[in-house]
Each structure stands twice: as structure tokens, then as C-alpha cells.
PDB file of C-alpha atoms and ligand atoms in Angstrom:
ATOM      1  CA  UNK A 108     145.778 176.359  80.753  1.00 59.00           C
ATOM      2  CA  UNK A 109     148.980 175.132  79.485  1.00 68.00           C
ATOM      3  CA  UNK A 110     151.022 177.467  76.928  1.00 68.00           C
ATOM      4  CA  UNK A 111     150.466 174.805  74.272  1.00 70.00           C
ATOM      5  CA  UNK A 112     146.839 174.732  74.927  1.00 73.00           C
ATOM      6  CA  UNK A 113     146.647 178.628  74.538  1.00 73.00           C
ATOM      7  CA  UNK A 114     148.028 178.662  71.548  1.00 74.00           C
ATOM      8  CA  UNK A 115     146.078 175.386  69.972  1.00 75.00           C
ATOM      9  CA  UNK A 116     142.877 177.570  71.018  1.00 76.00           C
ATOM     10  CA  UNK A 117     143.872 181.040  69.920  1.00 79.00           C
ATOM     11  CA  UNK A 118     144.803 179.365  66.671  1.00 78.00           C
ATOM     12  CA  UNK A 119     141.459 177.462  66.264  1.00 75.00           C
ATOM     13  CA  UNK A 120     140.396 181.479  66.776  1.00 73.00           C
ATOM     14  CA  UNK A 121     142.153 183.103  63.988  1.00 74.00           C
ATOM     15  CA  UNK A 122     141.651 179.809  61.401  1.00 73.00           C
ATOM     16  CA  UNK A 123     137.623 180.736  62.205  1.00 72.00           C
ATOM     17  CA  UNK A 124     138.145 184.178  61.852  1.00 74.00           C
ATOM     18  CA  UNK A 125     139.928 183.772  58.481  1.00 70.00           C
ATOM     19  CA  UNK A 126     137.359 181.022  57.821  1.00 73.00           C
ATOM     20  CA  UNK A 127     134.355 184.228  58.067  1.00 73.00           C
ATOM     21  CA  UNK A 128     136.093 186.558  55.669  1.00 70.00           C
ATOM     22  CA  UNK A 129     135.636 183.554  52.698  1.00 64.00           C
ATOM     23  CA  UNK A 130     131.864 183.171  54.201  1.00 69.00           C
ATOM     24  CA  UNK A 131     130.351 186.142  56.571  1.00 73.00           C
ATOM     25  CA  UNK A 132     129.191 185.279  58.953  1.00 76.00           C
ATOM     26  CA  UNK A 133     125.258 184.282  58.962  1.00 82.00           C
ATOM     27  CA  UNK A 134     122.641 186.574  61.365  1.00 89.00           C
ATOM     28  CA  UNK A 135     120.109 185.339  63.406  1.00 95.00           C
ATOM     29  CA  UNK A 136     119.582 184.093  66.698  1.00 97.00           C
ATOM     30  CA  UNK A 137     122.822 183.430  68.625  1.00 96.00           C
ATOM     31  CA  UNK A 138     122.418 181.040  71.553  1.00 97.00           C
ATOM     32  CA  UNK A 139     125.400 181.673  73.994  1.00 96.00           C
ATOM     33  CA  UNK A 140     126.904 178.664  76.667  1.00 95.00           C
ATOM     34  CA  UNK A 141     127.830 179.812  79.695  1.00 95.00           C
ATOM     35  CA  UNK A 142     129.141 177.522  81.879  1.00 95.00           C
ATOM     36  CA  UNK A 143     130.687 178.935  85.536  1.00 96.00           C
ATOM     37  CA  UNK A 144     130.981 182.365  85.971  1.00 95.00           C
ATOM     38  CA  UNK A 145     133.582 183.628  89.224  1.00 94.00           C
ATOM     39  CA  UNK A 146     136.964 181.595  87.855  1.00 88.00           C
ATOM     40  CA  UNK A 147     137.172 179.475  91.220  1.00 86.00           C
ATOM     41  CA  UNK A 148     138.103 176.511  89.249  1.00 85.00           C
ATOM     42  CA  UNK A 149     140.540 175.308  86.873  1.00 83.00           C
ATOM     43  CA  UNK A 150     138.634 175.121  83.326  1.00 87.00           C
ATOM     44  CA  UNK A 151     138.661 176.670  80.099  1.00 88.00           C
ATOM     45  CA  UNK A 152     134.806 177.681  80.614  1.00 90.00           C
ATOM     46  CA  UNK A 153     135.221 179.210  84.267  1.00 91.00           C
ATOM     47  CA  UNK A 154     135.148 183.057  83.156  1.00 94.00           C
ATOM     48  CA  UNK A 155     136.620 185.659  85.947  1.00 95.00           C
ATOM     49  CA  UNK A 156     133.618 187.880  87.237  1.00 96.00           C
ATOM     50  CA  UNK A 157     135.007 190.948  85.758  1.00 96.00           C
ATOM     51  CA  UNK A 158     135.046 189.639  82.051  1.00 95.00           C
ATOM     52  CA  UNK A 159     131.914 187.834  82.220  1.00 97.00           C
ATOM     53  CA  UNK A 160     130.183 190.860  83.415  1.00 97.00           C
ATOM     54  CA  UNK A 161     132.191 193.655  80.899  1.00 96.00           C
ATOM     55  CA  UNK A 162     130.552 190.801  77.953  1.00 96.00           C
ATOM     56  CA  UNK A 163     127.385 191.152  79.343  1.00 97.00           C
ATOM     57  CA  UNK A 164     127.427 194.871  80.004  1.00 97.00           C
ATOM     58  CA  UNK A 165     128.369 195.137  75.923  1.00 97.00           C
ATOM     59  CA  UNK A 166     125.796 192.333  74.912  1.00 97.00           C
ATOM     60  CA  UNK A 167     123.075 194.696  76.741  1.00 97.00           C
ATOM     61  CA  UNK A 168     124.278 197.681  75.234  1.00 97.00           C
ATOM     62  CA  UNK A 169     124.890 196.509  71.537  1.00 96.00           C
ATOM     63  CA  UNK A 170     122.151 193.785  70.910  1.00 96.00           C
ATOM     64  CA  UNK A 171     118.612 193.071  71.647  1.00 97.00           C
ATOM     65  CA  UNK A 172     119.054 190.012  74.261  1.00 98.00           C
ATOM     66  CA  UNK A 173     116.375 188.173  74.599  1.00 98.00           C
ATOM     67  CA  UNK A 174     114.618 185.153  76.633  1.00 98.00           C
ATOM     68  CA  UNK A 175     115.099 181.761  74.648  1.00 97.00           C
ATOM     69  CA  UNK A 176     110.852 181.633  74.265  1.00 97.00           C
ATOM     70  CA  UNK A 177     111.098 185.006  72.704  1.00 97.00           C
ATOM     71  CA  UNK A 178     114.155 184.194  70.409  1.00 97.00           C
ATOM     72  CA  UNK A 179     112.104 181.198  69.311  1.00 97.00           C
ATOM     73  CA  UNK A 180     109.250 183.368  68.555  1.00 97.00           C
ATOM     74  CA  UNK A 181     111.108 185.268  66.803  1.00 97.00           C
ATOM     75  CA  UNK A 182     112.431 182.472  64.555  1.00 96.00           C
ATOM     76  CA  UNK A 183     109.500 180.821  63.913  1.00 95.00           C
ATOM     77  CA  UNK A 184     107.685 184.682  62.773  1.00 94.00           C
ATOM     78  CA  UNK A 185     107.565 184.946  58.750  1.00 92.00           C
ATOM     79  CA  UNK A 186     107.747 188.742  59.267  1.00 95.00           C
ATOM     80  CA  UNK A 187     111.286 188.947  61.121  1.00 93.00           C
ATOM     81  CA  UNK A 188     114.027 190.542  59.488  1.00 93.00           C
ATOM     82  CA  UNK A 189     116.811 187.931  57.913  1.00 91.00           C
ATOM     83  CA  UNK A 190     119.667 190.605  58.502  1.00 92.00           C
ATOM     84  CA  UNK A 191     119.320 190.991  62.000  1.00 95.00           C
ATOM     85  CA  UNK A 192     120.984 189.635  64.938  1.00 96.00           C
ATOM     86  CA  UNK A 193     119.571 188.401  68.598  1.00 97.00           C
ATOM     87  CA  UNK A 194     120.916 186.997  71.366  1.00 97.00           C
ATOM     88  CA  UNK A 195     119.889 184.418  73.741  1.00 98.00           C
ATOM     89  CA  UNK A 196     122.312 183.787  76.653  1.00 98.00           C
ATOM     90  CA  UNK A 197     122.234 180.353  78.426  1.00 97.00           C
ATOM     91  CA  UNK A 198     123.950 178.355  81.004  1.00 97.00           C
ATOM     92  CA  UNK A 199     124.441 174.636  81.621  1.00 96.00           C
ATOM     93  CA  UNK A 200     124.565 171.804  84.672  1.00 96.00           C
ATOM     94  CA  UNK A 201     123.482 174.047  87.765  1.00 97.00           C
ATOM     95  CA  UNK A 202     126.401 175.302  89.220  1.00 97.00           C
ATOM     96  CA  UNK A 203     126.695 177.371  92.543  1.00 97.00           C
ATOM     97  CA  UNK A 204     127.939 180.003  90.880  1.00 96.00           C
ATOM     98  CA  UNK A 205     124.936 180.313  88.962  1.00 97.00           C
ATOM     99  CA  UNK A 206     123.679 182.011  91.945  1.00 97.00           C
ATOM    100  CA  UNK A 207     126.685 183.652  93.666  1.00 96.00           C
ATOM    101  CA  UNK A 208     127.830 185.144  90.562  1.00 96.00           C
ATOM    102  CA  UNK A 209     126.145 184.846  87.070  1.00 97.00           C
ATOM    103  CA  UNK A 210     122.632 185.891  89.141  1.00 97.00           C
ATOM    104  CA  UNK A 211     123.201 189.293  90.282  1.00 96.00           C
ATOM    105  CA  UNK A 212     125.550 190.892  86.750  1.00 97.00           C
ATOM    106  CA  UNK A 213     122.354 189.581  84.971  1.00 97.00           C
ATOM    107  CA  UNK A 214     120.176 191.210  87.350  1.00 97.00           C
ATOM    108  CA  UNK A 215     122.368 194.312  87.041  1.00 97.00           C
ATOM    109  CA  UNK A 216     121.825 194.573  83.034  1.00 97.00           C
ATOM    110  CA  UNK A 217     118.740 193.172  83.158  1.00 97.00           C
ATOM    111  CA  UNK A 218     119.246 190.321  80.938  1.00 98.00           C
ATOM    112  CA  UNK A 219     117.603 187.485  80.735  1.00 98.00           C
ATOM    113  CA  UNK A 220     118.642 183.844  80.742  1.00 98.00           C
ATOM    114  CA  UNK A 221     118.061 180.302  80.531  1.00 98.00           C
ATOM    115  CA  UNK A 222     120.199 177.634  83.249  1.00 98.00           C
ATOM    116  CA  UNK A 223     119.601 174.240  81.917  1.00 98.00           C
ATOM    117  CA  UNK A 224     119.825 172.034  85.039  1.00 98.00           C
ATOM    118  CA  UNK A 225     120.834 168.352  85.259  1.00 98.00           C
ATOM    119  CA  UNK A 226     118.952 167.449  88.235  1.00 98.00           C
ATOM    120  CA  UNK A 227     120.521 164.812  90.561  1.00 98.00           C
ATOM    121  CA  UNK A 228     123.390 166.770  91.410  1.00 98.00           C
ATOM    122  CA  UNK A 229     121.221 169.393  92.416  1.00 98.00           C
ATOM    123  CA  UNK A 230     118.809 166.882  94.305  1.00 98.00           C
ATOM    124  CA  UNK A 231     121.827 164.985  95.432  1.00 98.00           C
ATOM    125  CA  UNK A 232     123.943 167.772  95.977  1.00 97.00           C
ATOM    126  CA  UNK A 233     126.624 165.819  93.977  1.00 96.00           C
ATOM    127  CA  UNK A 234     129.652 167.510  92.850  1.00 96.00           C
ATOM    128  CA  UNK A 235     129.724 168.076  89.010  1.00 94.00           C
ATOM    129  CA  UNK A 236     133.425 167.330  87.277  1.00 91.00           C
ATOM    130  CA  UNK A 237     136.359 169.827  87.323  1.00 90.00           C
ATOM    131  CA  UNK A 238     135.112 170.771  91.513  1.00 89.00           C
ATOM    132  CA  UNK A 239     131.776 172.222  90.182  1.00 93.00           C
ATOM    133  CA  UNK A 240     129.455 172.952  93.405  1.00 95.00           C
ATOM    134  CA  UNK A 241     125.942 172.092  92.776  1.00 97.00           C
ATOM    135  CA  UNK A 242     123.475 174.918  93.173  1.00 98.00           C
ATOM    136  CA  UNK A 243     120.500 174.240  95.789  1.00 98.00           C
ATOM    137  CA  UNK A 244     116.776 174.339  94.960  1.00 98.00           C
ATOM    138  CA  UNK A 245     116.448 177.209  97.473  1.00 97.00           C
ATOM    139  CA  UNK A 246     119.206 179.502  95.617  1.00 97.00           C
ATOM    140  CA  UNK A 247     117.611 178.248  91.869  1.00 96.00           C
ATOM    141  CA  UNK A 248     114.188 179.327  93.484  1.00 96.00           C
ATOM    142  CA  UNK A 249     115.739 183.147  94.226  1.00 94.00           C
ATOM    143  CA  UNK A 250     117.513 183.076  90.956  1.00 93.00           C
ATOM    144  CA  UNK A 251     113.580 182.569  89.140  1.00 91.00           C
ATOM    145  CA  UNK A 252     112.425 184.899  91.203  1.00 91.00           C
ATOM    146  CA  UNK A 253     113.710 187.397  89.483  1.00 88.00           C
ATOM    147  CA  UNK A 254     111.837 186.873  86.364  1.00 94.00           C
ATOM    148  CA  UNK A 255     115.156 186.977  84.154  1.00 96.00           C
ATOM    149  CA  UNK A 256     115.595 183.472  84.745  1.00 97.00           C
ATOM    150  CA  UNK A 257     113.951 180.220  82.906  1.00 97.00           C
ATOM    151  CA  UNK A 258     114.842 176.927  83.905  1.00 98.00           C
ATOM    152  CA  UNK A 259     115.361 174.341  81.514  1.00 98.00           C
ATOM    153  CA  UNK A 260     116.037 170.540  81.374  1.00 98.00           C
ATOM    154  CA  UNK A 261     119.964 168.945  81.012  1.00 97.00           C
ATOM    155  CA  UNK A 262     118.069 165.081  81.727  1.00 97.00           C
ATOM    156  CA  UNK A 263     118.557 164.344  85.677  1.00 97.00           C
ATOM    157  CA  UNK A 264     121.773 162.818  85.642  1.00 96.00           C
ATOM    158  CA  UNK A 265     123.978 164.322  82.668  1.00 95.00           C
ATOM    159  CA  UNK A 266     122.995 161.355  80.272  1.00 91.00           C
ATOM    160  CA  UNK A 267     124.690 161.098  76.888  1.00 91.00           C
ATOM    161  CA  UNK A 268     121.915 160.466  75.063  1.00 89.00           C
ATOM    162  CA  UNK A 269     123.302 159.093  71.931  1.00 85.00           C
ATOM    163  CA  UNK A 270     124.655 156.224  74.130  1.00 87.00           C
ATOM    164  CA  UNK A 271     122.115 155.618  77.074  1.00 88.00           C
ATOM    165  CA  UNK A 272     119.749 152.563  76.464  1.00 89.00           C
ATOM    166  CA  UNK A 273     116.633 153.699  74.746  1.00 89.00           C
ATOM    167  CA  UNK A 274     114.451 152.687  77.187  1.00 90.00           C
ATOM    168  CA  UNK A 275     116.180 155.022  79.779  1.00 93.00           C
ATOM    169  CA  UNK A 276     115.530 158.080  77.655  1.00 93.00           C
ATOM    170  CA  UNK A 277     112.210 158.733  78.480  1.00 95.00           C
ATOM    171  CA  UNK A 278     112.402 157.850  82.297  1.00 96.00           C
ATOM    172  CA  UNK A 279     115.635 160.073  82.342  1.00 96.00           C
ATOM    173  CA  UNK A 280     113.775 163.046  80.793  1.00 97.00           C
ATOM    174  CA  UNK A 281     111.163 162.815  83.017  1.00 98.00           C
ATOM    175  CA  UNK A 282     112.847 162.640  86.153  1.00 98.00           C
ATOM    176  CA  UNK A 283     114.010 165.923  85.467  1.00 98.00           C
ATOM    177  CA  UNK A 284     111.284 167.514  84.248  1.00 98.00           C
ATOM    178  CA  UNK A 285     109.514 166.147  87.232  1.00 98.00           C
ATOM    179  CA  UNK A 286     112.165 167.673  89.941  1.00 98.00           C
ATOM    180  CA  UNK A 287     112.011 170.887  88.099  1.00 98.00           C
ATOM    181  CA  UNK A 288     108.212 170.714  88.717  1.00 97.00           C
ATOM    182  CA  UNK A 289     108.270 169.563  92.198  1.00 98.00           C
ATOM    183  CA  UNK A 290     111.254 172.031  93.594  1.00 97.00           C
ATOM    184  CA  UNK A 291     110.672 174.951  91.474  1.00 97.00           C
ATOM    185  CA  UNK A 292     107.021 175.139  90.705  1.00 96.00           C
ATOM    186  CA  UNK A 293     107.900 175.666  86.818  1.00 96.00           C
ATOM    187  CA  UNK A 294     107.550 173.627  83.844  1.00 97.00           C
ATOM    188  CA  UNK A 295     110.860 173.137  81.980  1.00 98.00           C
ATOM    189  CA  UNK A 296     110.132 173.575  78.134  1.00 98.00           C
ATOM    190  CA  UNK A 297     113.470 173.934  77.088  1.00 98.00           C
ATOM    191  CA  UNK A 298     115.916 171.046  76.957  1.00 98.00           C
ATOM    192  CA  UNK A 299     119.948 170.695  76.026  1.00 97.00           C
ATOM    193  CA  UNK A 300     121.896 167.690  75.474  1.00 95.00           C
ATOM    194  CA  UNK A 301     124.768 167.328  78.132  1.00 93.00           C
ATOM    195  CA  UNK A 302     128.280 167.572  75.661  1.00 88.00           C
ATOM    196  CA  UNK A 303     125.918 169.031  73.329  1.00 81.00           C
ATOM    197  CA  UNK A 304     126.139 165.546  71.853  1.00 81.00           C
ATOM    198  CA  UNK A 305     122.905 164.844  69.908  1.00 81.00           C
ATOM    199  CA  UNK A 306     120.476 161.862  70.805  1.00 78.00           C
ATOM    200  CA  UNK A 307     119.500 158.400  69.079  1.00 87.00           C
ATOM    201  CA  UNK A 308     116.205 158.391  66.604  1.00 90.00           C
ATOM    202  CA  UNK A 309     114.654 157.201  69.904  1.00 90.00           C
ATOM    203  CA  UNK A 310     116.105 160.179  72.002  1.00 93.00           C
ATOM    204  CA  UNK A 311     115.471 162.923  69.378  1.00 94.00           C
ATOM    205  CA  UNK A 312     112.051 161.685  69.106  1.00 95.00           C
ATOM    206  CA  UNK A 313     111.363 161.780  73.025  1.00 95.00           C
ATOM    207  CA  UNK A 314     113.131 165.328  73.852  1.00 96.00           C
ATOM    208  CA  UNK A 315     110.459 166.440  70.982  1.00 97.00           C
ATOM    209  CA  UNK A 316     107.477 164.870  72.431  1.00 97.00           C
ATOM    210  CA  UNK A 317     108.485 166.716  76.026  1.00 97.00           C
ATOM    211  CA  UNK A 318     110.440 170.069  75.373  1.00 98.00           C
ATOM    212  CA  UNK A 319     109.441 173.562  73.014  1.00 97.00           C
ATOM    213  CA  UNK A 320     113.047 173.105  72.034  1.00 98.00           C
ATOM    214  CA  UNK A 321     116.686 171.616  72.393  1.00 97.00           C
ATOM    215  CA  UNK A 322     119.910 172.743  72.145  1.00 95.00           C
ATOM    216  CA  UNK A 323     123.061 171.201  70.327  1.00 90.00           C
ATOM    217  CA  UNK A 324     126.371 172.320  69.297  1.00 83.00           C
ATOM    218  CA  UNK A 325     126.622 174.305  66.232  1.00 81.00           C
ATOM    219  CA  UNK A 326     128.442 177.575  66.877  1.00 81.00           C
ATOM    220  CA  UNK A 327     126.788 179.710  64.445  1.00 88.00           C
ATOM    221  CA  UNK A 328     123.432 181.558  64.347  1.00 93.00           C
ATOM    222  CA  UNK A 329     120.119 180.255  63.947  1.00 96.00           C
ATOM    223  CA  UNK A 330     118.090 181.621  60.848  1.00 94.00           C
ATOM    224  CA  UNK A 331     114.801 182.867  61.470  1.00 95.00           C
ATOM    225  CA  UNK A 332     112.415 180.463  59.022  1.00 92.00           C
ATOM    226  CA  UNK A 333     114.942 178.415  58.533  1.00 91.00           C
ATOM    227  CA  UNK A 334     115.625 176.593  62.397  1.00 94.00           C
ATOM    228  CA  UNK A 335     114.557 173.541  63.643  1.00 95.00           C
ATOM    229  CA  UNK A 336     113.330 174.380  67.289  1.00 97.00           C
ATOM    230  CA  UNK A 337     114.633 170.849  68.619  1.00 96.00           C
ATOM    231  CA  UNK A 338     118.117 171.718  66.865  1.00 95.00           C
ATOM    232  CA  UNK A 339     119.133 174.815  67.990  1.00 96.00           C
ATOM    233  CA  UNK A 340     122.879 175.724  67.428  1.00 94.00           C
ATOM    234  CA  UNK A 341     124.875 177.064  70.573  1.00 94.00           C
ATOM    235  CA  UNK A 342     127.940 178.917  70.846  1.00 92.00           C
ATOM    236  CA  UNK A 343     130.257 178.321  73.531  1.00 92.00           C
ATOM    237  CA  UNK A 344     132.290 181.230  75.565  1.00 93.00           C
ATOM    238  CA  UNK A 345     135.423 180.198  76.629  1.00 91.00           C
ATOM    239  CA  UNK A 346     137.933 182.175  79.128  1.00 90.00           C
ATOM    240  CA  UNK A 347     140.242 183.024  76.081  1.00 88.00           C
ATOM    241  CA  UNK A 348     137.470 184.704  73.928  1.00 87.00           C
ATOM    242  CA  UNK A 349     138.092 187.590  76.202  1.00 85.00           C
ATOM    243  CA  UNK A 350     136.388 190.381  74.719  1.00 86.00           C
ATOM    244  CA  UNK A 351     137.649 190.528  71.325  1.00 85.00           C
ATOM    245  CA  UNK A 352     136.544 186.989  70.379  1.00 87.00           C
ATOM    246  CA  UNK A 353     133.344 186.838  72.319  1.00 91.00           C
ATOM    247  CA  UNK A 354     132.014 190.091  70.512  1.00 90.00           C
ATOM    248  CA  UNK A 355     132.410 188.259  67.083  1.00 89.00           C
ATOM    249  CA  UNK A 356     131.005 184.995  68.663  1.00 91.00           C
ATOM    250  CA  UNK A 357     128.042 187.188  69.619  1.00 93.00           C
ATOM    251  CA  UNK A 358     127.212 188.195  65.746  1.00 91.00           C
ATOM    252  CA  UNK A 359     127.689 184.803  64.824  1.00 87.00           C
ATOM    253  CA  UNK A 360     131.401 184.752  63.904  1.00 74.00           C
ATOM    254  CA  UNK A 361     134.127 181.972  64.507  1.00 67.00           C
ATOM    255  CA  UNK A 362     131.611 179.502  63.953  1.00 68.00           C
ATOM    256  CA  UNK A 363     134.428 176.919  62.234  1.00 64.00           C
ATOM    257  CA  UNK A 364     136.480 177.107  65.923  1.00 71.00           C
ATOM    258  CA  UNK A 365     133.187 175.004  66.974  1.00 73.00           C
ATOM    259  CA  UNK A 366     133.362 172.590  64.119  1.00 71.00           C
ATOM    260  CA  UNK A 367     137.132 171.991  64.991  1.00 70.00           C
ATOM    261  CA  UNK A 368     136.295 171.508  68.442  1.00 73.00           C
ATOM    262  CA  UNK A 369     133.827 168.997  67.833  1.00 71.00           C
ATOM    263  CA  UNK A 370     136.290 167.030  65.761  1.00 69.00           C
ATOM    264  CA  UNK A 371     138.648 166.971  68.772  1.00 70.00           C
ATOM    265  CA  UNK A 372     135.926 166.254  70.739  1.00 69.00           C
ATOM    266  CA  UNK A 373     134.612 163.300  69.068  1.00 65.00           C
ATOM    267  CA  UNK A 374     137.543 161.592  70.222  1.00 61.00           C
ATOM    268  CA  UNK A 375     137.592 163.025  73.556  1.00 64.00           C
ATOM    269  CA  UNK A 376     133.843 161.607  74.687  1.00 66.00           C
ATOM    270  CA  UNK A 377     134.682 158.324  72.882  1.00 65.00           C
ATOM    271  CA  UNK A 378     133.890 156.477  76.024  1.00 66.00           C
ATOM    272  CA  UNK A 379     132.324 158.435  78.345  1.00 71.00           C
ATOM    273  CA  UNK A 380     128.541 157.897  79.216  1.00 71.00           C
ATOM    274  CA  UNK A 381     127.763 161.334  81.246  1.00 72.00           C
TER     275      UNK A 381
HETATM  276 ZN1   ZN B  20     126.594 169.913  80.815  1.00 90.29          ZN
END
């Protein structure tokens, strides 16, 4: 990362931080993004082994992590406590390193996860952007064997869904959920939109049709009796969260870093279809 760029991010940091002393911080449900774990490539959201393993070794010791079908139970129970907080970790794309890396430290605490794959690269072996290996069916089919693991859908080939012709949506969902079937022998009931960039009408009505839930952007907690299922806030780690940043993140702090991001963001996708 550039100096400029560290100091644009650790800035969007302490704005959010100042940001949660005028309005704590909400509890609930925080759902985590991983996306590489092992820092073999060049991006933001490539975390070295050692720090994604010292956040998961404190998650494990500090909070009650939980599987993303438990964490949805637990929002959708009338009886669960408002003030407390739970965390969900998840992963997106399908990465290699899901297996060489992220695998065995969650194995290690125990801690259960959800990898949302976008399928053709996987069934194509196609390189994702910013040199990102594609995992194989074989090493996905270890990873679930440990029982930590759920499998979710990111469509089959990375779709933007708030641009992608309608009628695509449903055959792109599909395809996925399909593969998922086929390879893995699991039913994918939990969905996330690639960029975290939500759907048309037509797209938000098909992802609820298919999945038990789907994930957006967001940043902040999700509220037991108060979350919709199908829009389920996530909050990103990024390399410079280190410790100190990521343990706020995992209480639901910095949430305004994500709405700043978003507005960068906005621009950033502006033409991009995957
Ligand atoms: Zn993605």
C-alpha cells in the first residue's frame, strides 16, 4: 500500500472511531469478511497468517463465534438478549488459501465459518483478480469435512447483480447453487452479493426465493428482532485493522469507515460488471 493510501485508511479509522463516541456502537450479530488469509498477494484484504490467526485466537477467547445458521437463529429468537454481541466470521470468492491457510487456524480454535464461493473459477479453475488462486472442489470438500465449514453461494461467475440482465439472475443463481450441489454434496442456503453491491427488485426477489439469507455491506451489527435475513450487514477486515481496529470492528465499532468506503466505492465499480 502506498503511504498516501495508509494514511487515507487509518484516517477513515479514527473519523469512525470518533464517529462511535457521538453514537456507541450498536450490539448484535457481527458478520466478519475475510477475504485471503497468508499475504501472498498485493491487496489491502490479504492478511499475513500470523495476524489473521492472533484475531481469531482473541475472537475465540472473547466472544461467542458462531455458525451464520446459528447467528440467524439467534436473530430471529424474541428471547435473545439486545445487549449482547456474536460473531459470525465469513469469507468470500474461493480462494486457495481458503484451504492452505484460513482452514487449519480455524480448525485450531475451533471456529466456525462460512466461504461464499463464486463457482466458475472454481469449476474453471480461473484466476480471480489481484493473482487470487482458485480453490479446487477436492480441497473445499476437506475444508467441509471438518464440520466448521458451510458453503455458501457468491452466483457462479461474480455477477453484479444490480447490473446483470434480469433474466440472467435466476440462471446465474442456480448455476451455483447447482455446482455446490453436484461437487460438494451440500445445499448452499446462504448467499452474498459479489462487491457487496445489492441486487435489482428482480435480483432481491430471486436470492430470496433460493437462499435462508444474503449478505450486503453495512459494517455494523445486526439487531436481533430487528434484521432482515436477506440484508445482513458485513464488516470487512482489512490488513491495516491490525489488532487494535479489528477488535472494535468485532463489537460493532467503526461502522462509518464502511459508509465512507462505500462512497468511494460507488465510483470505483461505476463500470464494472463482475
Ligand atoms: Zn467477491
Amino acid at each position: 500500500m502506498t503511504v498516501l493510501g495508509r494514511v487515507v485508511r487509518t484516517g477513515m479509522k479514527v473519523t469512525a472511531a470518533a464517529a462511535d463516541t457521538v453514537r456507541r456502537p450498536v450490539p448484535g450479530l457481527v458478520v466478519l469478511i475475510y477475504h485471503r488469509v497468508g499475504g501472498h498477494t498485493a491487496t489491502e484484504v490479504d492478511l499475513p497468517l500470523g495476524l489473521f490467526s492472533d484475531q481469531i485466537a482473541w475472537l475465540t477467547e472473547t466472544l461467542p463465534v458462531v455458525s451464520l445458521t446459528a447467528g440467524l437463529d439467534w436473530l430471529a429468537d424474541p428471547t435473545a438478549d439486545p445487549l449482547e454481541t456474536r460473531v459470525a466470521i465469513t469469507f468470500d470468492d474461493g480462494t486457495a488459501d481458503f484451504a492452505d491457510a484460513a482452514c487449519p487456524v480455524l480448525e485450531r480454535f475451533a471456529a466456525p465459518a462460512t466461504l461464499y464461493v463464486a463457482t466458475e473459477f472454481v469449476e474453471q479453475q480461473r484466476p480471480f483478480p489481484h493473482d487470487g488462486t482458485p480453490i479446487s472442489w477436492s480441497a473445499l470438500r476437506d475444508c467441509s469435512a471438518s464440520g466448521l465449514v458451510t458453503i455458501g453461494s457468491h452466483t457462479h461467475g461474480h455477477a453484479l447483480l444490480d447490473r446483470l440482465d434480469p433474466a440472467l439472475v435466476g440462471p446465474e443463481l442456480d448455476r451455483s447453487v447447482d455446482l455446490i450441489g453436484e461437487r460438494l454434496g451440500v445445499v448452499a442456503r446462504h448467499f452474498a452479493y459479489p462487491k457487496a453491491l445489492m441486487g435489482s427488485p428482480t435480483a432481491d426477489a430471486a436470492v430470496r426465493d433460493r437462499f435462508d439469507s444474503a449478505a450486503v455491506a453495512g459494517g455494523r451489527a445486526n439487531r436481533p428482532g430487528h434484521t432482515d435475513p436477506w440484508r445482513l450487514a458485513r464488516t470487512p477486515v482489512q490488513i491495516s485493522d491490525g489488532t487494535g481496529w479489528f477488535e472494535r470492528k468485532a463489537r460493532g465499532g467503526l461502522a462509518f469507515e464502511e459508509t465512507l468506503r462505500r462512497f468511494a466505492n460507488r465510483r470505483r465499480y461505476s463500470g464494472a460488471t463482475t
